[in-house]
mmCIF file of C-alpha atoms and ligand atoms in Angstrom:
data_model
loop_
_atom_site.group_PDB
_atom_site.id
_atom_site.type_symbol
_atom_site.label_atom_id
_atom_site.label_comp_id
_atom_site.label_asym_id
_atom_site.label_seq_id
_atom_site.Cartn_x
_atom_site.Cartn_y
_atom_site.Cartn_z
ATOM 1 C CA MET A 1 6.786 20.508 -2.156
ATOM 2 C CA ASP A 2 6.817 20.241 -6.132
ATOM 3 C CA PRO A 3 4.702 17.703 -7.519
ATOM 4 C CA ILE A 4 6.856 14.882 -9.367
ATOM 5 C CA ARG A 5 6.516 15.259 -12.902
ATOM 6 C CA ILE A 6 5.239 12.046 -14.405
ATOM 7 C CA ALA A 7 4.642 10.520 -17.883
ATOM 8 C CA VAL A 8 2.723 7.137 -18.752
ATOM 9 C CA VAL A 9 4.466 5.176 -21.309
ATOM 10 C CA GLY A 10 2.278 2.685 -23.073
ATOM 11 C CA MET A 11 -1.483 3.948 -22.995
ATOM 12 C CA GLY A 12 -3.008 0.637 -23.290
ATOM 13 C CA LYS A 13 -5.913 -1.042 -21.100
ATOM 14 C CA ILE A 14 -3.957 -0.736 -17.636
ATOM 15 C CA ALA A 15 -2.778 2.761 -18.266
ATOM 16 C CA ARG A 16 -6.080 4.234 -18.932
ATOM 17 C CA ASP A 17 -8.203 1.806 -16.408
ATOM 18 C CA GLN A 18 -5.781 2.549 -13.747
ATOM 19 C CA HIS A 19 -2.813 4.797 -13.739
ATOM 20 C CA LEU A 20 -4.264 7.649 -15.192
ATOM 21 C CA PRO A 21 -6.913 7.998 -12.462
ATOM 22 C CA ALA A 22 -4.299 7.228 -10.004
ATOM 23 C CA ILE A 23 -2.029 9.870 -10.814
ATOM 24 C CA ALA A 24 -4.994 12.362 -11.052
ATOM 25 C CA GLY A 25 -5.930 11.567 -7.408
ATOM 26 C CA ASP A 26 -2.474 11.989 -6.107
ATOM 27 C CA THR A 27 -1.168 15.525 -5.310
ATOM 28 C CA ALA A 28 2.223 14.119 -5.361
ATOM 29 C CA PHE A 29 2.500 13.487 -8.836
ATOM 30 C CA SER A 30 1.331 15.974 -11.937
ATOM 31 C CA LEU A 31 0.908 14.150 -15.101
ATOM 32 C CA ALA A 32 3.614 15.543 -17.538
ATOM 33 C CA ALA A 33 2.884 13.729 -20.726
ATOM 34 C CA THR A 34 2.005 10.583 -22.029
ATOM 35 C CA VAL A 35 3.694 8.261 -24.458
ATOM 36 C CA SER A 36 2.357 5.499 -27.130
ATOM 37 C CA PRO A 37 3.058 4.799 -30.798
ATOM 38 C CA HIS A 38 -0.478 4.327 -31.712
ATOM 39 C CA ASP A 39 -2.692 6.597 -29.233
ATOM 40 C CA LYS A 40 -3.847 10.182 -29.442
ATOM 41 C CA GLY A 41 -3.229 10.752 -25.788
ATOM 42 C CA ILE A 42 -5.484 12.739 -23.699
ATOM 43 C CA ASP A 43 -6.950 16.205 -24.027
ATOM 44 C CA GLY A 44 -4.555 18.971 -22.556
ATOM 45 C CA VAL A 45 -1.490 16.567 -21.864
ATOM 46 C CA PRO A 46 1.274 16.837 -24.454
ATOM 47 C CA HIS A 47 1.587 13.321 -26.322
ATOM 48 C CA LEU A 48 4.645 11.642 -27.788
ATOM 49 C CA GLU A 49 4.959 8.773 -30.087
ATOM 50 C CA SER A 50 8.129 7.319 -28.271
ATOM 51 C CA LEU A 51 10.105 7.676 -24.947
ATOM 52 C CA GLU A 52 13.024 8.617 -26.973
ATOM 53 C CA ASP A 53 11.425 11.822 -28.517
ATOM 54 C CA LEU A 54 10.125 12.732 -24.648
ATOM 55 C CA LEU A 55 13.399 12.618 -22.999
ATOM 56 C CA ALA A 56 14.844 14.371 -26.087
ATOM 57 C CA LYS A 57 12.417 17.271 -26.856
ATOM 58 C CA GLY A 58 10.394 17.547 -23.475
ATOM 59 C CA PRO A 59 8.371 18.215 -21.401
ATOM 60 C CA ALA A 60 10.629 17.672 -18.671
ATOM 61 C CA VAL A 61 9.952 14.522 -16.557
ATOM 62 C CA ASP A 62 10.945 13.423 -13.248
ATOM 63 C CA ALA A 63 9.517 9.891 -13.328
ATOM 64 C CA VAL A 64 7.893 7.430 -15.919
ATOM 65 C CA ALA A 65 5.388 4.714 -15.547
ATOM 66 C CA LEU A 66 6.163 1.900 -17.849
ATOM 67 C CA CYS A 67 2.662 0.236 -18.833
ATOM 68 C CA THR A 68 3.686 -1.345 -22.021
ATOM 69 C CA PRO A 69 4.072 -5.306 -22.482
ATOM 70 C CA PRO A 70 7.080 -6.660 -20.623
ATOM 71 C CA GLN A 71 8.830 -7.613 -23.551
ATOM 72 C CA VAL A 72 9.953 -3.862 -24.267
ATOM 73 C CA ARG A 73 10.157 -2.499 -20.962
ATOM 74 C CA TYR A 74 14.025 -3.124 -20.179
ATOM 75 C CA ASP A 75 15.046 -0.751 -23.073
ATOM 76 C CA LEU A 76 12.705 2.027 -22.107
ATOM 77 C CA ALA A 77 13.753 1.489 -18.214
ATOM 78 C CA LYS A 78 17.406 1.891 -19.038
ATOM 79 C CA MET A 79 16.954 4.927 -21.494
ATOM 80 C CA ALA A 80 15.221 6.669 -18.513
ATOM 81 C CA LEU A 81 17.289 5.561 -15.617
ATOM 82 C CA THR A 82 20.308 6.615 -17.775
ATOM 83 C CA ARG A 83 18.818 10.280 -17.682
ATOM 84 C CA GLY A 84 18.237 10.133 -13.878
ATOM 85 C CA VAL A 85 14.678 9.648 -14.327
ATOM 86 C CA HIS A 86 12.659 7.609 -11.472
ATOM 87 C CA VAL A 87 10.947 4.453 -13.094
ATOM 88 C CA PHE A 88 7.620 2.761 -12.230
ATOM 89 C CA LEU A 89 7.771 -0.986 -13.923
ATOM 90 C CA GLU A 90 4.108 -2.465 -14.261
ATOM 91 C CA LYS A 91 4.300 -6.200 -13.235
ATOM 92 C CA PRO A 92 6.015 -8.333 -14.344
ATOM 93 C CA PRO A 93 8.781 -6.113 -13.841
ATOM 94 C CA GLY A 94 10.636 -7.331 -17.051
ATOM 95 C CA ALA A 95 10.767 -10.372 -19.516
ATOM 96 C CA THR A 96 13.711 -11.982 -17.782
ATOM 97 C CA LEU A 97 15.298 -12.078 -14.143
ATOM 98 C CA SER A 98 18.762 -10.685 -15.394
ATOM 99 C CA GLU A 99 17.292 -7.747 -17.400
ATOM 100 C CA VAL A 100 15.523 -6.755 -13.836
ATOM 101 C CA ASP A 101 18.867 -6.883 -12.148
ATOM 102 C CA ALA A 102 20.417 -5.156 -14.481
ATOM 103 C CA LEU A 103 17.872 -2.478 -14.236
ATOM 104 C CA THR A 104 18.421 -2.399 -10.403
ATOM 105 C CA GLU A 105 22.201 -1.735 -10.657
ATOM 106 C CA ARG A 106 21.486 1.010 -13.214
ATOM 107 C CA ALA A 107 19.375 2.652 -10.868
ATOM 108 C CA ARG A 108 21.864 2.409 -8.009
ATOM 109 C CA ARG A 109 24.555 4.112 -9.931
ATOM 110 C CA ALA A 110 22.127 6.696 -11.531
ATOM 111 C CA GLY A 111 21.004 7.482 -8.121
ATOM 112 C CA ALA A 112 17.346 7.037 -9.516
ATOM 113 C CA SER A 113 14.548 5.185 -7.899
ATOM 114 C CA LEU A 114 13.140 2.069 -9.578
ATOM 115 C CA PHE A 115 9.907 0.266 -8.337
ATOM 116 C CA ALA A 116 8.966 -2.883 -9.287
ATOM 117 C CA ALA A 117 5.243 -2.619 -8.841
ATOM 118 C CA TRP A 118 2.987 -5.810 -7.565
ATOM 119 C CA HIS A 119 -0.448 -4.398 -7.577
ATOM 120 C CA SER A 120 -2.225 -7.324 -6.229
ATOM 121 C CA ARG A 121 0.031 -6.929 -2.855
ATOM 122 C CA PHE A 122 -2.090 -3.563 -2.436
ATOM 123 C CA ALA A 123 -5.573 -5.214 -2.485
ATOM 124 C CA ALA A 124 -7.439 -4.439 0.325
ATOM 125 C CA GLY A 125 -7.311 -8.055 2.273
ATOM 126 C CA VAL A 126 -3.500 -8.734 1.505
ATOM 127 C CA ALA A 127 -1.800 -6.424 4.397
ATOM 128 C CA PRO A 128 -4.577 -7.849 7.404
ATOM 129 C CA ALA A 129 -3.852 -11.361 5.713
ATOM 130 C CA ARG A 130 0.010 -11.174 6.300
ATOM 131 C CA ALA A 131 -0.434 -10.056 9.635
ATOM 132 C CA TRP A 132 -2.924 -12.729 10.804
ATOM 133 C CA LEU A 133 -0.726 -15.445 9.035
ATOM 134 C CA ALA A 134 2.560 -13.797 10.752
ATOM 135 C CA ASP A 135 2.079 -16.028 14.139
ATOM 136 C CA ARG A 136 0.026 -18.865 12.611
ATOM 137 C CA HIS A 137 0.976 -22.601 11.839
ATOM 138 C CA VAL A 138 0.252 -23.113 8.194
ATOM 139 C CA THR A 139 -0.418 -26.618 7.178
ATOM 140 C CA SER A 140 -1.701 -26.168 3.469
ATOM 141 C CA VAL A 141 -2.238 -23.547 0.715
ATOM 142 C CA ALA A 142 -4.636 -23.612 -2.419
ATOM 143 C CA ILE A 143 -4.348 -21.074 -4.920
ATOM 144 C CA VAL A 144 -7.096 -21.053 -7.780
ATOM 145 C CA TRP A 145 -6.612 -18.417 -10.490
ATOM 146 C CA ARG A 146 -8.953 -19.407 -13.137
ATOM 147 C CA GLU A 147 -10.189 -16.780 -15.741
ATOM 148 C CA ASP A 148 -11.509 -16.330 -19.294
ATOM 149 C CA VAL A 149 -8.805 -15.090 -21.493
ATOM 150 C CA ARG A 150 -10.876 -13.668 -24.157
ATOM 151 C CA VAL A 151 -12.734 -11.514 -21.574
ATOM 152 C CA TRP A 152 -9.653 -10.069 -19.834
ATOM 153 C CA HIS A 153 -7.210 -10.096 -22.771
ATOM 154 C CA PRO A 154 -8.726 -9.505 -26.124
ATOM 155 C CA GLY A 155 -6.551 -8.940 -28.910
ATOM 156 C CA GLN A 156 -3.439 -8.553 -26.606
ATOM 157 C CA ALA A 157 -1.017 -10.696 -29.249
ATOM 158 C CA TRP A 158 2.173 -10.129 -26.894
ATOM 159 C CA ILE A 159 0.375 -12.042 -24.108
ATOM 160 C CA TRP A 160 1.039 -14.859 -25.928
ATOM 161 C CA GLU A 161 4.551 -14.162 -27.331
ATOM 162 C CA PRO A 162 8.036 -15.305 -25.473
ATOM 163 C CA GLY A 163 8.412 -13.133 -22.482
ATOM 164 C CA GLY A 164 4.717 -12.431 -22.467
ATOM 165 C CA LEU A 165 3.925 -15.215 -19.723
ATOM 166 C CA GLY A 166 0.747 -16.454 -21.017
ATOM 167 C CA VAL A 167 -1.513 -17.606 -18.211
ATOM 168 C CA PHE A 168 1.373 -16.623 -15.826
ATOM 169 C CA ASP A 169 0.186 -12.843 -16.938
ATOM 170 C CA PRO A 170 -2.476 -13.112 -14.136
ATOM 171 C CA GLY A 171 -1.104 -15.961 -12.305
ATOM 172 C CA ILE A 172 1.926 -14.073 -11.156
ATOM 173 C CA ASN A 173 -0.479 -11.500 -9.149
ATOM 174 C CA ALA A 174 -1.353 -14.702 -7.011
ATOM 175 C CA LEU A 175 2.171 -15.362 -6.490
ATOM 176 C CA SER A 176 2.816 -11.740 -5.700
ATOM 177 C CA ILE A 177 0.349 -12.102 -2.996
ATOM 178 C CA ALA A 178 1.586 -15.714 -1.838
ATOM 179 C CA THR A 179 5.104 -14.553 -1.430
ATOM 180 C CA HIS A 180 4.267 -11.743 0.700
ATOM 181 C CA ILE A 181 1.556 -13.114 2.958
ATOM 182 C CA LEU A 182 3.002 -16.703 3.626
ATOM 183 C CA PRO A 183 5.358 -16.608 6.563
ATOM 184 C CA ARG A 184 7.894 -18.825 4.927
ATOM 185 C CA PRO A 185 9.853 -19.053 1.377
ATOM 186 C CA PHE A 186 8.626 -21.668 -1.148
ATOM 187 C CA PHE A 187 9.912 -23.145 -4.281
ATOM 188 C CA LEU A 188 8.489 -25.341 -7.031
ATOM 189 C CA ARG A 189 8.418 -29.260 -6.587
ATOM 190 C CA ARG A 190 6.686 -30.344 -9.747
ATOM 191 C CA GLY A 191 3.954 -28.958 -12.506
ATOM 192 C CA VAL A 192 2.400 -29.251 -15.779
ATOM 193 C CA LEU A 193 2.223 -26.564 -18.413
ATOM 194 C CA GLN A 194 -0.265 -26.634 -20.962
ATOM 195 C CA ARG A 195 0.668 -24.869 -24.281
ATOM 196 C CA PRO A 196 -1.810 -24.476 -26.979
ATOM 197 C CA GLU A 197 -0.271 -25.915 -30.231
ATOM 198 C CA ASN A 198 -0.240 -22.593 -31.982
ATOM 199 C CA ARG A 199 0.929 -20.283 -29.094
ATOM 200 C CA SER A 200 4.251 -19.698 -27.429
ATOM 201 C CA ALA A 201 3.419 -19.470 -23.811
ATOM 202 C CA PRO A 202 0.923 -21.479 -21.843
ATOM 203 C CA ILE A 203 -2.743 -21.307 -21.449
ATOM 204 C CA ALA A 204 -2.885 -23.424 -18.128
ATOM 205 C CA ALA A 205 -0.358 -24.505 -15.247
ATOM 206 C CA ASP A 206 -1.010 -27.116 -12.671
ATOM 207 C CA LEU A 207 1.790 -26.628 -9.960
ATOM 208 C CA VAL A 208 3.118 -27.985 -6.688
ATOM 209 C CA PHE A 209 5.297 -25.733 -4.568
ATOM 210 C CA CYS A 210 6.463 -26.428 -1.063
ATOM 211 C CA ASP A 211 7.738 -24.094 1.589
ATOM 212 C CA THR A 212 10.723 -24.367 3.636
ATOM 213 C CA ALA A 213 8.691 -26.603 6.570
ATOM 214 C CA GLY A 214 7.604 -29.021 3.868
ATOM 215 C CA THR A 215 4.174 -27.703 3.759
ATOM 216 C CA LYS A 216 2.306 -28.070 0.237
ATOM 217 C CA ILE A 217 1.248 -25.098 -1.988
ATOM 218 C CA THR A 218 -1.112 -26.071 -5.068
ATOM 219 C CA MET A 219 -1.311 -23.740 -8.025
ATOM 220 C CA ASP A 220 -4.367 -24.286 -10.560
ATOM 221 C CA LEU A 221 -4.271 -21.586 -13.462
ATOM 222 C CA ASP A 222 -6.045 -21.770 -16.228
ATOM 223 C CA TRP A 223 -7.308 -19.478 -18.942
ATOM 224 C CA ARG A 224 -10.115 -21.323 -20.381
ATOM 225 C CA GLN A 225 -12.593 -20.474 -17.481
ATOM 226 C CA THR A 226 -16.104 -19.328 -18.495
ATOM 227 C CA GLY A 227 -18.915 -18.467 -16.383
ATOM 228 C CA PRO A 228 -17.840 -17.774 -12.454
ATOM 229 C CA GLN A 229 -14.093 -16.491 -12.340
ATOM 230 C CA SER A 230 -11.698 -17.462 -9.451
ATOM 231 C CA TRP A 231 -8.983 -15.411 -7.814
ATOM 232 C CA ASP A 232 -8.709 -17.250 -4.841
ATOM 233 C CA ILE A 233 -5.922 -18.150 -2.110
ATOM 234 C CA THR A 234 -7.081 -20.700 0.632
ATOM 235 C CA VAL A 235 -4.733 -21.043 3.648
ATOM 236 C CA GLU A 236 -5.186 -23.904 6.207
ATOM 237 C CA THR A 237 -3.578 -23.257 9.534
ATOM 238 C CA ASP A 238 -3.539 -24.353 13.285
ATOM 239 C CA ALA A 239 -5.943 -21.409 13.944
ATOM 240 C CA GLY A 240 -8.526 -22.070 11.209
ATOM 241 C CA THR A 241 -8.989 -21.109 7.226
ATOM 242 C CA LEU A 242 -7.999 -17.860 5.657
ATOM 243 C CA LYS A 243 -9.265 -17.129 2.233
ATOM 244 C CA LEU A 244 -8.452 -14.604 0.031
ATOM 245 C CA SER A 245 -10.996 -14.092 -2.706
ATOM 246 C CA ARG A 246 -11.185 -11.569 -5.761
ATOM 247 C CA GLY A 247 -7.689 -11.363 -6.362
ATOM 248 C CA GLY A 248 -6.872 -10.280 -2.628
ATOM 249 C CA SER A 249 -9.984 -7.965 -2.049
ATOM 250 C CA VAL A 250 -11.948 -10.054 0.102
ATOM 251 C CA LEU A 251 -10.636 -11.648 3.357
ATOM 252 C CA THR A 252 -12.317 -13.940 5.147
ATOM 253 C CA LEU A 253 -11.001 -15.082 8.397
ATOM 254 C CA PRO A 254 -12.733 -17.564 11.363
ATOM 255 C CA SER A 255 -14.049 -14.229 12.831
ATOM 256 C CA GLY A 256 -15.733 -13.440 9.367
ATOM 257 C CA THR A 257 -15.138 -11.573 6.006
ATOM 258 C CA GLU A 258 -13.871 -7.975 5.249
ATOM 259 C CA HIS A 259 -14.284 -6.235 1.851
ATOM 260 C CA SER A 260 -12.995 -2.863 1.296
ATOM 261 C CA GLU A 261 -12.871 -0.425 -1.493
ATOM 262 C CA ASP A 262 -10.389 -0.919 -3.854
ATOM 263 C CA ARG A 263 -7.301 0.784 -3.363
ATOM 264 C CA GLU A 264 -4.559 -0.885 -5.456
ATOM 265 C CA TYR A 265 -3.070 1.833 -7.671
ATOM 266 C CA ALA A 266 -3.522 4.779 -5.082
ATOM 267 C CA GLY A 267 -1.515 2.653 -3.041
ATOM 268 C CA LEU A 268 1.289 1.932 -5.503
ATOM 269 C CA TYR A 269 1.464 5.636 -6.607
ATOM 270 C CA ALA A 270 1.891 6.416 -2.861
ATOM 271 C CA ARG A 271 4.549 3.982 -2.348
ATOM 272 C CA PHE A 272 6.280 5.205 -5.488
ATOM 273 C CA ALA A 273 6.296 8.937 -4.024
ATOM 274 C CA THR A 274 7.750 7.977 -0.816
ATOM 275 C CA LEU A 275 10.527 5.819 -2.757
ATOM 276 C CA ILE A 276 11.540 8.870 -4.780
ATOM 277 C CA ARG A 277 11.192 11.212 -1.662
ATOM 278 C CA THR A 278 13.377 9.226 0.321
ATOM 279 C CA GLY A 279 15.811 8.045 -2.521
ATOM 280 C CA ARG A 280 15.170 4.196 -2.350
ATOM 281 C CA SER A 281 14.191 1.558 -4.961
ATOM 282 C CA ASP A 282 11.823 -1.441 -4.150
ATOM 283 C CA VAL A 283 12.332 -4.611 -6.592
ATOM 284 C CA ASP A 284 11.360 -7.900 -5.350
ATOM 285 C CA THR A 285 11.717 -10.364 -8.171
ATOM 286 C CA SER A 286 10.786 -13.082 -6.007
ATOM 287 C CA PRO A 287 7.125 -13.527 -8.004
ATOM 288 C CA LEU A 288 9.143 -13.710 -11.349
ATOM 289 C CA LYS A 289 11.644 -16.397 -9.884
ATOM 290 C CA LEU A 290 8.763 -18.555 -8.939
ATOM 291 C CA VAL A 291 6.947 -18.235 -12.770
ATOM 292 C CA ALA A 292 11.051 -18.578 -14.339
ATOM 293 C CA ASP A 293 11.010 -22.040 -12.076
ATOM 294 C CA ALA A 294 7.833 -23.095 -13.713
ATOM 295 C CA PHE A 295 9.224 -22.598 -17.078
ATOM 296 C CA LEU A 296 12.586 -24.460 -16.010
ATOM 297 C CA ARG A 297 10.856 -27.537 -13.905
ATOM 298 C CA ALA A 298 7.483 -28.411 -15.153
ATOM 299 C CA LYS A 299 6.432 -30.724 -17.672
ATOM 300 C CA ARG A 300 5.014 -29.759 -20.885
ATOM 301 C CA GLU A 301 1.747 -30.762 -22.547
ATOM 302 C CA ILE A 302 0.694 -29.452 -26.136
ATOM 303 C CA VAL A 303 -3.221 -28.481 -26.156
ATOM 304 C CA GLU A 304 -5.540 -27.644 -28.618
ATOM 305 C CA PRO A 305 -4.807 -24.446 -30.750
ATOM 306 C CA PHE A 306 -6.429 -21.221 -29.011
ATOM 307 C CA ASN A 307 -8.225 -18.861 -31.634
ATOM 308 C CA GLU A 308 -9.816 -15.760 -30.329
HETATM 309 P P1 NAP B 401 -2.131 -3.383 -23.523
HETATM 310 O O1 NAP B 401 -3.607 -3.008 -23.482
HETATM 311 O O2 NAP B 401 -1.728 -4.282 -24.772
HETATM 312 O O3 NAP B 401 -1.507 -1.944 -23.569
HETATM 313 C C1 NAP B 401 0.082 -1.952 -23.488
HETATM 314 C C2 NAP B 401 0.542 -0.801 -24.703
HETATM 315 O O4 NAP B 401 1.738 -0.470 -24.696
HETATM 316 C C3 NAP B 401 0.108 -0.502 -26.064
HETATM 317 O O5 NAP B 401 -1.253 0.260 -26.169
HETATM 318 C C4 NAP B 401 1.155 -0.377 -26.524
HETATM 319 O O6 NAP B 401 0.477 1.021 -27.611
HETATM 320 C C5 NAP B 401 2.082 0.339 -25.885
HETATM 321 N N1 NAP B 401 3.374 -0.035 -26.156
HETATM 322 C C6 NAP B 401 4.025 -0.939 -26.976
HETATM 323 N N2 NAP B 401 5.171 -0.730 -27.058
HETATM 324 C C7 NAP B 401 5.530 0.399 -26.556
HETATM 325 C C8 NAP B 401 6.656 1.312 -26.812
HETATM 326 N N3 NAP B 401 7.834 0.743 -27.297
HETATM 327 N N4 NAP B 401 6.783 2.469 -26.142
HETATM 328 C C9 NAP B 401 5.438 2.966 -25.605
HETATM 329 N N5 NAP B 401 4.178 2.086 -25.621
HETATM 330 C C10 NAP B 401 4.283 0.973 -25.992
HETATM 331 O O7 NAP B 401 -1.597 -3.975 -22.331
HETATM 332 P P2 NAP B 401 -2.197 -3.811 -20.673
HETATM 333 O O8 NAP B 401 -3.439 -4.939 -20.360
HETATM 334 O O9 NAP B 401 -2.081 -2.677 -20.283
HETATM 335 O O10 NAP B 401 -0.790 -4.442 -19.679
HETATM 336 C C11 NAP B 401 0.489 -3.704 -19.504
HETATM 337 C C12 NAP B 401 1.257 -4.551 -18.901
HETATM 338 O O11 NAP B 401 0.136 -4.154 -17.509
HETATM 339 C C13 NAP B 401 1.288 -5.719 -18.756
HETATM 340 O O12 NAP B 401 2.853 -5.740 -18.260
HETATM 341 C C14 NAP B 401 0.344 -6.241 -17.794
HETATM 342 O O13 NAP B 401 0.688 -7.594 -17.229
HETATM 343 C C15 NAP B 401 0.411 -5.275 -16.760
HETATM 344 N N6 NAP B 401 -0.988 -4.928 -16.089
HETATM 345 C C16 NAP B 401 -2.080 -5.359 -16.737
HETATM 346 C C17 NAP B 401 -3.433 -5.150 -16.285
HETATM 347 C C18 NAP B 401 -4.899 -5.261 -16.846
HETATM 348 O O14 NAP B 401 -5.757 -5.791 -16.432
HETATM 349 N N7 NAP B 401 -4.805 -5.074 -18.114
HETATM 350 C C19 NAP B 401 -3.428 -5.345 -14.686
HETATM 351 C C20 NAP B 401 -2.395 -5.029 -14.219
HETATM 352 C C21 NAP B 401 -1.020 -5.202 -14.977
HETATM 353 P P3 NAP B 401 0.160 1.351 -28.816
HETATM 354 O O15 NAP B 401 -1.296 1.131 -28.685
HETATM 355 O O16 NAP B 401 0.129 3.049 -29.137
HETATM 356 O O17 NAP B 401 1.134 0.804 -29.694
#
């Protein structure tokens, strides 16, 4: 079978750190081009300044991986899907829920695959955590996602703009795991969003959700964390405590701790290849819905300005 010719669009941090190595390591794909307005691309691979140019002039592609900020992703995805090109959407899949719905419908009509990728769901501990929790009674859940924005997002102006999600840019990864491993759906009851007075997006959030059986789920997000960083989900059950730490890569069960090699992006590309080969899409918007609900339902507090 011929490899899927793919272009990486948006040559920023995640494209270089994860997408290019994952594509290079997967024989189902061949890197046909890179696209980015201010980047030089990589040796030996055609580079274009815009997706429009790529689709007009070639080289021919079967698929694109959109690694841009979310605010520009809808227009790019629409352009690709309209030409029957399969689309991999980095997380979050869009800047609004309605635009993601519109893309899903467009993919269906075009007969192209649309993949809303949630990389944290492919972290090593997540599938075993989901299996372990499937027949447990959950009594409480605590999500603590505290990191230093200056370390992880230096110079990313878009992340503070409307549609950039602020602290929910990492926080949505926690929600992508929680919506995948917890046995019941959950929704927001109350919360507080803290927004620096000079920014459009929150720097911290304190949220309380509950699931459909009334189980409490708390979420503590903070971008001002210096020193040790936390990306932890702790689930109390009738059979003891499950803890996923380091963003889902380390799983601790009452029987012990498991830590496996990082395969998140290899897993995402294997899934994307399967979707394309079988003519399907995979667009789960549940993590983005919970973020949208936080913007709808939580109180606002203005906090001190944030300067890099
Ligand atoms: P980033 O470093 O700011 O890179 C984004 C790139 O998109 C920029 O380099 C920019 O290219 C390019 N771009 C902007 N508009 C474009 C357009 N219209 N066409 C083509 N390229 C365009 O951001 P990032 O950290 O890689 O994050 C990108 C997305 O991946 C975000 O949604 C983020 O949530 C997600 N993500 C990030 C990480 C992470 O660890 N950073 C992890 C997982 C997922 P130019 O520089 O050429 O203008």
